[in-house]
Coordinates of N, CA and C in Angstrom, one line a residue:
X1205 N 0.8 -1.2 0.0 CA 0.0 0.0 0.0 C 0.9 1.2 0.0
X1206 N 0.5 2.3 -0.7 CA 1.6 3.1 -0.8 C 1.0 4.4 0.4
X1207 N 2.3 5.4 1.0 CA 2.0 6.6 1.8 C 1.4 7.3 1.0
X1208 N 1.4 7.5 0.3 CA -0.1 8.7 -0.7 C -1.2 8.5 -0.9
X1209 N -1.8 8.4 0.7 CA -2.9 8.3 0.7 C -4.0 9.0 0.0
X1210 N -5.4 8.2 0.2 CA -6.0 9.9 -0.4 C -6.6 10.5 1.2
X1211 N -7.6 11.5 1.4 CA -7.4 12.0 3.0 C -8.8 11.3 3.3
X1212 N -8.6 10.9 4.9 CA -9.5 9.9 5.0 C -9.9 11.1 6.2
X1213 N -11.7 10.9 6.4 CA -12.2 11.8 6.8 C -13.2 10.5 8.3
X1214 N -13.3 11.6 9.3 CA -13.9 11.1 10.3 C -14.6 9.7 10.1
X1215 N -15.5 10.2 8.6 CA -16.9 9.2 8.2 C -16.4 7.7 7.6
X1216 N -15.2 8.0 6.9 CA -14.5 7.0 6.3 C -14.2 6.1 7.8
X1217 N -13.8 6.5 8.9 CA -13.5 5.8 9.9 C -14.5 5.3 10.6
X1218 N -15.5 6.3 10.5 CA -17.4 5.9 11.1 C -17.3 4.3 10.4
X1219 N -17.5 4.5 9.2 CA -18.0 3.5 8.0 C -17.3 2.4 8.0
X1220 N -15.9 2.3 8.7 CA -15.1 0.8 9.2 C -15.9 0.6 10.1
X1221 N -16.3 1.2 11.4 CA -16.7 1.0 12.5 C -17.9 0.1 11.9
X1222 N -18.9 1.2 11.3 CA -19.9 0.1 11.4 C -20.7 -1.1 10.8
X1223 N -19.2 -0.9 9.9 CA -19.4 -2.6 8.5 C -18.5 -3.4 9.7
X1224 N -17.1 -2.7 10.6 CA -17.1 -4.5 11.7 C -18.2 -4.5 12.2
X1225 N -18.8 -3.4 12.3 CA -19.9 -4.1 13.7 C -21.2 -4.9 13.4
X1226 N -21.3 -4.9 11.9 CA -22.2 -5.6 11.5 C -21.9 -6.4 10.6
X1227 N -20.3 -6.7 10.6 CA -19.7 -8.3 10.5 C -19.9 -9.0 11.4
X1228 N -19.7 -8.7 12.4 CA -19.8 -9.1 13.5 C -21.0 -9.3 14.5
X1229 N -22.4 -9.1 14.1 CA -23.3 -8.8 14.9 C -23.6 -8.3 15.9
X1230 N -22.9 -6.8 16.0 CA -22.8 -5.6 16.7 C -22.7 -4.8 16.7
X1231 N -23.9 -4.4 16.0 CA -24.3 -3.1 15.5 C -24.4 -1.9 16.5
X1232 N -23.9 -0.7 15.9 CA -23.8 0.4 16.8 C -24.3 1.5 16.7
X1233 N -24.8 2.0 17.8 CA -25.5 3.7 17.5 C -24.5 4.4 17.4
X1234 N -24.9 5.5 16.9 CA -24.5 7.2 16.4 C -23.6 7.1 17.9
X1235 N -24.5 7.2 18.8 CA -23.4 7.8 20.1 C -21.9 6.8 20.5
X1236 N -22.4 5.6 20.5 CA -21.1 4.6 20.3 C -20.3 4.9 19.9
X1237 N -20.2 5.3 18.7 CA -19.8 5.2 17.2 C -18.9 6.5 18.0
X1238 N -19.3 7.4 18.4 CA -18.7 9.2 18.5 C -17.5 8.3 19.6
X1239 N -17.7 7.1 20.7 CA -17.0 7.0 21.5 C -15.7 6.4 20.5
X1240 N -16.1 5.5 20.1 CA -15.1 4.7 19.4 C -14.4 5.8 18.6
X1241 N -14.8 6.8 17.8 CA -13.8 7.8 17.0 C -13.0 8.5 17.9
X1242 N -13.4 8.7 18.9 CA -12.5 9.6 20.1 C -11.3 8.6 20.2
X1243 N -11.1 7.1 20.5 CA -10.3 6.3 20.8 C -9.4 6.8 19.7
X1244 N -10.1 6.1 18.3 CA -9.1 5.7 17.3 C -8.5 6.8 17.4
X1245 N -9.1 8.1 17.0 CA -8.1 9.5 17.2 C -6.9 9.5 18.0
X1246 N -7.5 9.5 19.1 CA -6.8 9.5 20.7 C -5.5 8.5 20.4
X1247 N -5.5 7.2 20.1 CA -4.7 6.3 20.3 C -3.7 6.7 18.7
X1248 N -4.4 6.9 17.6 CA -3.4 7.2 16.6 C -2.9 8.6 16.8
X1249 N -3.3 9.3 17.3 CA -2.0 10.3 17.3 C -1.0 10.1 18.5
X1250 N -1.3 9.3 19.3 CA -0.3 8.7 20.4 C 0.6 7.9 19.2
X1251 N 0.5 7.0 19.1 CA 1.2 6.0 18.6 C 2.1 6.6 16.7
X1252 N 1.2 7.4 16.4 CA 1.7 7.4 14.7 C 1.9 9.3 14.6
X1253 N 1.7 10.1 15.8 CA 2.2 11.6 15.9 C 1.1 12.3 14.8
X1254 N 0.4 11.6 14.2 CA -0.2 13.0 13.0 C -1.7 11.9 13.7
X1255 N -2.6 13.2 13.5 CA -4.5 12.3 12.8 C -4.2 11.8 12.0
X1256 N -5.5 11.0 12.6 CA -6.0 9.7 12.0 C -7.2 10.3 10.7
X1257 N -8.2 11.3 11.3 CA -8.9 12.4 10.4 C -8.5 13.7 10.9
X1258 N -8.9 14.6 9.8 CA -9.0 16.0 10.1 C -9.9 16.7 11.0
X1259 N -11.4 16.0 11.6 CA -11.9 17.0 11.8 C -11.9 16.9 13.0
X1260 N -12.2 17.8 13.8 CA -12.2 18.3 15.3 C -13.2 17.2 16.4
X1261 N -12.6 16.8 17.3 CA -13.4 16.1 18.0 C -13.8 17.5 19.0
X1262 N -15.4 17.0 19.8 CA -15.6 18.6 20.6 C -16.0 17.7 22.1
X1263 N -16.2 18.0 23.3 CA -16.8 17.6 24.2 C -18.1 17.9 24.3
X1264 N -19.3 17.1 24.3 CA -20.5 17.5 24.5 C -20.7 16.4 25.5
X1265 N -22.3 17.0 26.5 CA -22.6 16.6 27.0 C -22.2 14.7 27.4
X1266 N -23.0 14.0 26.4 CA -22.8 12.4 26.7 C -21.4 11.9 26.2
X1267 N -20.3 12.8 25.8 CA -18.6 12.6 26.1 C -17.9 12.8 24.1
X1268 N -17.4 12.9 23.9 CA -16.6 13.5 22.6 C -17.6 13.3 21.5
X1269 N -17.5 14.3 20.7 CA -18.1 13.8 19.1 C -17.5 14.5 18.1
X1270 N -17.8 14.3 17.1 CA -17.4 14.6 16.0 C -18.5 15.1 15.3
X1271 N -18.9 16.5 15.3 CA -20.0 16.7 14.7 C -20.6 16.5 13.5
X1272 N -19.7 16.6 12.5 CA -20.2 16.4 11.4 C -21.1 14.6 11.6
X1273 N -19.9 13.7 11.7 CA -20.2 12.4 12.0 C -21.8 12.7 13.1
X1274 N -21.8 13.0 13.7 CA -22.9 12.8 14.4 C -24.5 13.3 13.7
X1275 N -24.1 14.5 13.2 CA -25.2 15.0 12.2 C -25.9 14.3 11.4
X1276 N -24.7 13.4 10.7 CA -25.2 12.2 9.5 C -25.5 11.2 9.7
X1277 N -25.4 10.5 11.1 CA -26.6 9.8 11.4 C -27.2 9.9 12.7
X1278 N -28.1 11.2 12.9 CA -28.4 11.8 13.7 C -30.0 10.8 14.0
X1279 N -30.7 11.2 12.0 CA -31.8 10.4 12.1 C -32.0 9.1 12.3
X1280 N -30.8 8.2 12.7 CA -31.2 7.0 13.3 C -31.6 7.0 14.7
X1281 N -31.4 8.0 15.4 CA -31.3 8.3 16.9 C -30.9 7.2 17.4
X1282 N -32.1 6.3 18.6 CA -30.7 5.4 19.7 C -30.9 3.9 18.7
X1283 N -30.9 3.8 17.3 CA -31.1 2.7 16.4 C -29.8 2.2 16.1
X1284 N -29.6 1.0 15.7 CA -28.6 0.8 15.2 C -27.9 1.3 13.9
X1285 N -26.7 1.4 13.4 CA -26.8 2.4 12.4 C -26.5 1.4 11.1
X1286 N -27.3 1.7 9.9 CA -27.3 0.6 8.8 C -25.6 0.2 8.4
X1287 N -25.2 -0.3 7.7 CA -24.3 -1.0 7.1 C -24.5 -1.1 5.5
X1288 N -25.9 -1.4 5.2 CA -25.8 -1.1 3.6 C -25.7 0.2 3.3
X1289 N -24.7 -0.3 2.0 CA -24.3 0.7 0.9 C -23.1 1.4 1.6
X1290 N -22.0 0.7 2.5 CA -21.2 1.3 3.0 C -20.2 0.2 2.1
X1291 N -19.0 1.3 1.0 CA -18.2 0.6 0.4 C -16.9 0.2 1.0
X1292 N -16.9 -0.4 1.8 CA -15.6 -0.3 2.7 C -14.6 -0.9 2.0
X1293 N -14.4 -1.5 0.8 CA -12.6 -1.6 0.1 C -12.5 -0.1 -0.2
X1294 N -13.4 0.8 -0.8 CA -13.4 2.3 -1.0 C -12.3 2.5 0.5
X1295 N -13.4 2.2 1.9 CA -12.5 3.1 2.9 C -11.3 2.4 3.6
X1296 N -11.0 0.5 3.2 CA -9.6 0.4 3.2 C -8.9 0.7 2.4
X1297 N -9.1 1.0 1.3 CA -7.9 1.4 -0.1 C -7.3 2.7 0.9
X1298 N -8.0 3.8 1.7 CA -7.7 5.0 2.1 C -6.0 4.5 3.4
X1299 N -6.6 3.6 3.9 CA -5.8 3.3 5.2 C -4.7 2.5 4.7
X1300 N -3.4 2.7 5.7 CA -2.3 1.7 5.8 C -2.8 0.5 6.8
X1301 N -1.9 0.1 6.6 CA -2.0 -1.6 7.5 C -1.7 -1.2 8.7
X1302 N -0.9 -0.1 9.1 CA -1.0 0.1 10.6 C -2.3 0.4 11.0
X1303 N -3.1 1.4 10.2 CA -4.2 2.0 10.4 C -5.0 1.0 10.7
X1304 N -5.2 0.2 9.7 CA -6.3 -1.2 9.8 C -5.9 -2.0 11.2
X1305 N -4.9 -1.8 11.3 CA -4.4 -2.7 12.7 C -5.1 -2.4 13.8
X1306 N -4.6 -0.9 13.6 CA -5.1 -0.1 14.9 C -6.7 0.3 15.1
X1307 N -7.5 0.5 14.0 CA -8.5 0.5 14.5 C -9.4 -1.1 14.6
X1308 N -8.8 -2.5 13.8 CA -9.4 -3.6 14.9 C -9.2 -3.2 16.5
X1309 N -7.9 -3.3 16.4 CA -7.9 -3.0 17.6 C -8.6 -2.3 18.7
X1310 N -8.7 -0.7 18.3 CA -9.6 -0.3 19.3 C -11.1 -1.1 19.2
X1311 N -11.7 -2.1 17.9 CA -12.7 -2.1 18.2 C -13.0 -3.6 18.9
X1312 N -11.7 -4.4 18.9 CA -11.5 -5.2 20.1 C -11.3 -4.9 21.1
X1313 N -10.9 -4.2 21.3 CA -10.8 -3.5 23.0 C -12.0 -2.8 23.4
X1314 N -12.3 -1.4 22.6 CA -13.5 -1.3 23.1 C -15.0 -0.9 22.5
X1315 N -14.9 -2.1 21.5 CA -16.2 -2.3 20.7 C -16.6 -3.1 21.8
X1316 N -16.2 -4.1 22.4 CA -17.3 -4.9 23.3 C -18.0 -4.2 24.3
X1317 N -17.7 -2.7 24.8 CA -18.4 -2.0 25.7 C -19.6 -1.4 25.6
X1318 N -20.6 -1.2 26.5 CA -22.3 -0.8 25.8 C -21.9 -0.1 25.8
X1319 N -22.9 1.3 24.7 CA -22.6 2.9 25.1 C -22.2 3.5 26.4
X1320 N -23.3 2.9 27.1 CA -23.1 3.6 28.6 C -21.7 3.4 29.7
X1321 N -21.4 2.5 29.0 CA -20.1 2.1 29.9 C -18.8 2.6 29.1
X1322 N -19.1 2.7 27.8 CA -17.7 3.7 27.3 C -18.4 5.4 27.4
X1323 N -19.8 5.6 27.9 CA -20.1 7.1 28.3 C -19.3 7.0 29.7
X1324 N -19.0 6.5 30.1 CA -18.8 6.2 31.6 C -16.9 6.9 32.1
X1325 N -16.7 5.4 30.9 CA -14.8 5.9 30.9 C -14.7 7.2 30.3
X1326 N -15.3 7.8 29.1 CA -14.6 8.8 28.6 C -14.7 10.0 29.4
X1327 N -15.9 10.0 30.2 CA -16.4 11.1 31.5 C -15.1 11.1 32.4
X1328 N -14.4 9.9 32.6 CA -13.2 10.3 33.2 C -12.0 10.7 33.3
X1329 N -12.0 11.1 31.6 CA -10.9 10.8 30.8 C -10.3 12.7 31.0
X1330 N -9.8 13.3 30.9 CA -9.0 14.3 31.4 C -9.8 15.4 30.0
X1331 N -9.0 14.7 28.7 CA -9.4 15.4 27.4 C -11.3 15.9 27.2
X1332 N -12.3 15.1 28.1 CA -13.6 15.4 27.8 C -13.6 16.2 28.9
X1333 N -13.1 16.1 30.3 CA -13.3 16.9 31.6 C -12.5 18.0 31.7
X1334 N -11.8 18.6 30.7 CA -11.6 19.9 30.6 C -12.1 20.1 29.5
X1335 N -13.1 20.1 29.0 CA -13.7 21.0 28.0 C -15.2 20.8 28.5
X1336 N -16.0 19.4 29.7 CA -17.4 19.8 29.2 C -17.8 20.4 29.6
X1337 N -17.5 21.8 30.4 CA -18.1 22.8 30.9 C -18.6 23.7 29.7
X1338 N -17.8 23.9 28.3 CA -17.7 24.7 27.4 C -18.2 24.1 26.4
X1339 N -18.2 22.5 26.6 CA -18.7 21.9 25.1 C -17.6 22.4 23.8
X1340 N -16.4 22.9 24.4 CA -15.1 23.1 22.8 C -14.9 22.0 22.6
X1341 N -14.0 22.4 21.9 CA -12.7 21.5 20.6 C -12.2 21.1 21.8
X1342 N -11.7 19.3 21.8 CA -10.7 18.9 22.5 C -9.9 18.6 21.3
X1343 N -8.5 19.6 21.8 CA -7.4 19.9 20.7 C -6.3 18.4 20.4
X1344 N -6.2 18.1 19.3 CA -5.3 17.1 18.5 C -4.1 17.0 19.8
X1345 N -3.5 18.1 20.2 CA -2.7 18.4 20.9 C -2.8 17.1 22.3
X1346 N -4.0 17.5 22.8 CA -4.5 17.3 24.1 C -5.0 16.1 23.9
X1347 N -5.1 15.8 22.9 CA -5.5 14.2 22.7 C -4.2 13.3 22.8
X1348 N -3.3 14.0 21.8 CA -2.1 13.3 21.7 C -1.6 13.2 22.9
X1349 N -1.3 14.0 23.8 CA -0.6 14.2 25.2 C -1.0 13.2 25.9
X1350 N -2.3 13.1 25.9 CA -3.2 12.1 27.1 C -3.1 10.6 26.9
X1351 N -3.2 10.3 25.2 CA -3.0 8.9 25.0 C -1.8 8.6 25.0
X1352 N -0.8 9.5 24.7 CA 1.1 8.9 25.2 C 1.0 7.9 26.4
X1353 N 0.5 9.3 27.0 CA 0.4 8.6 28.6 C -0.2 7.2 28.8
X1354 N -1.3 7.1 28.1 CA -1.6 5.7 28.4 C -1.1 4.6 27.6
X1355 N -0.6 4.9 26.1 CA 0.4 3.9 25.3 C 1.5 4.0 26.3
X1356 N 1.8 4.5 27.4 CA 3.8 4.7 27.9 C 3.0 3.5 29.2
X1357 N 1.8 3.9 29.5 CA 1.5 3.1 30.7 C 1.2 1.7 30.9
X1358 N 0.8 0.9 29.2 CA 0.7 0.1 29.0 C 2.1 -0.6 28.9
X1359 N 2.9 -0.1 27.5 CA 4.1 -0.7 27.6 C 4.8 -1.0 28.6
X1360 N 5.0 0.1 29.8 CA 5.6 -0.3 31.2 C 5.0 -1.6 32.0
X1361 N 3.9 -1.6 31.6 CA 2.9 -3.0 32.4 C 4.0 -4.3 32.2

C-alpha cells in the first residue's frame, strides 16, 4: 500500500466501525460510534504523531463527538446504524496496515463496551473533563498528550 494516501475523513473511519460491527453482529448507535472515533483518534495520534482524520473532535454533554459524524446519522437516533451501501474496500484502499491494525484494535478492546459504559470511561478521561463545561474542541494536541500517557502506561505493564 503506498504513503499517498487519499485524505480519510472522520466518516471513512465511522463507515469501518460500522461494517465491523455488522460483520460481527454488533451493530452500533451514532453515540457509540462518536466514542469509538474519540479512541481511534486519541490512540493514533499517540502512537503514529499526526491524525488519524482532520476534523475536530468537541466535548459534548454524553462525552466526545465529531459533529459532522454525528449529524449524518443523527436520524437513526438510539437505532442501530445501517451497514448497507457502505463501500468499505473504497474506505480500506484509504488506510495503511497500521491504520487497519489499529482500528481492529480499538474495536476489540472497546467495541465490546455498551454505550453507557464507554459514556462512563470517557467522562473520566482528562481530554472530555476539561472541555465539558464549554462543550469546545478537544485539541489534536491534548489528545495526543493524554494517550502517550496511556500507550507509555501500557508498555511499562
Amino acid at each position: 500500500m503506498s504513503e499517498n494516501r487519499k485524505i480519510i475523513r472522520a466518516k471513512d473511519i465511522a463507515e469501518f466501525f460500522i461494517r465491523k460491527g455488522s460483520y460481527e453482529d454488533d451493530y452500533i448507535t451514532n453515540l457509540k460510534l462518536q466514542k469509538l472515533l474519540y479512541y481511534a483518534q486519541g490512540f493514533h495520534l499517540a502512537l503514529f504523531g499526526k491524525p488519524l482524520f482532520k476534523e475536530n473532535i468537541e466535548a459534548w454533554t454524553q462525552g466526545p463527538v465529531v459533529s459532522d459524524v454525528y449529524r449524518e446519522y443523527k436520524k437513526y437516533g438510539k437505532n442501530p446504524l445501517p451497514a448497507e451501501g457502505i463501500d468499505i474496500d473504497n474506505v480500506i484502499d484509504k488506510l495503511t496496515d497500521e491504520q487497519i491494525n489499529l482500528l481492529n484494535e480499538i474495536w476489540s478492546v472497546f467495541g465490546q463496551y455498551s454505550l453507557w459504559k464507554l459514556r462512563d470511561m470517557v467522562h473520566e478521561e482528562e481530554p472530555w473533563i476539561n472541555h465539558e463545561r464549554d462543550a469546545s474542541v478537544i485539541s489534536k494536541k491534548e489528545l495526543k498528550d493524554y494517550f502517550l500517557v496511556r500507550v507509555r502506561r501500557v508498555r511499562e505493564d
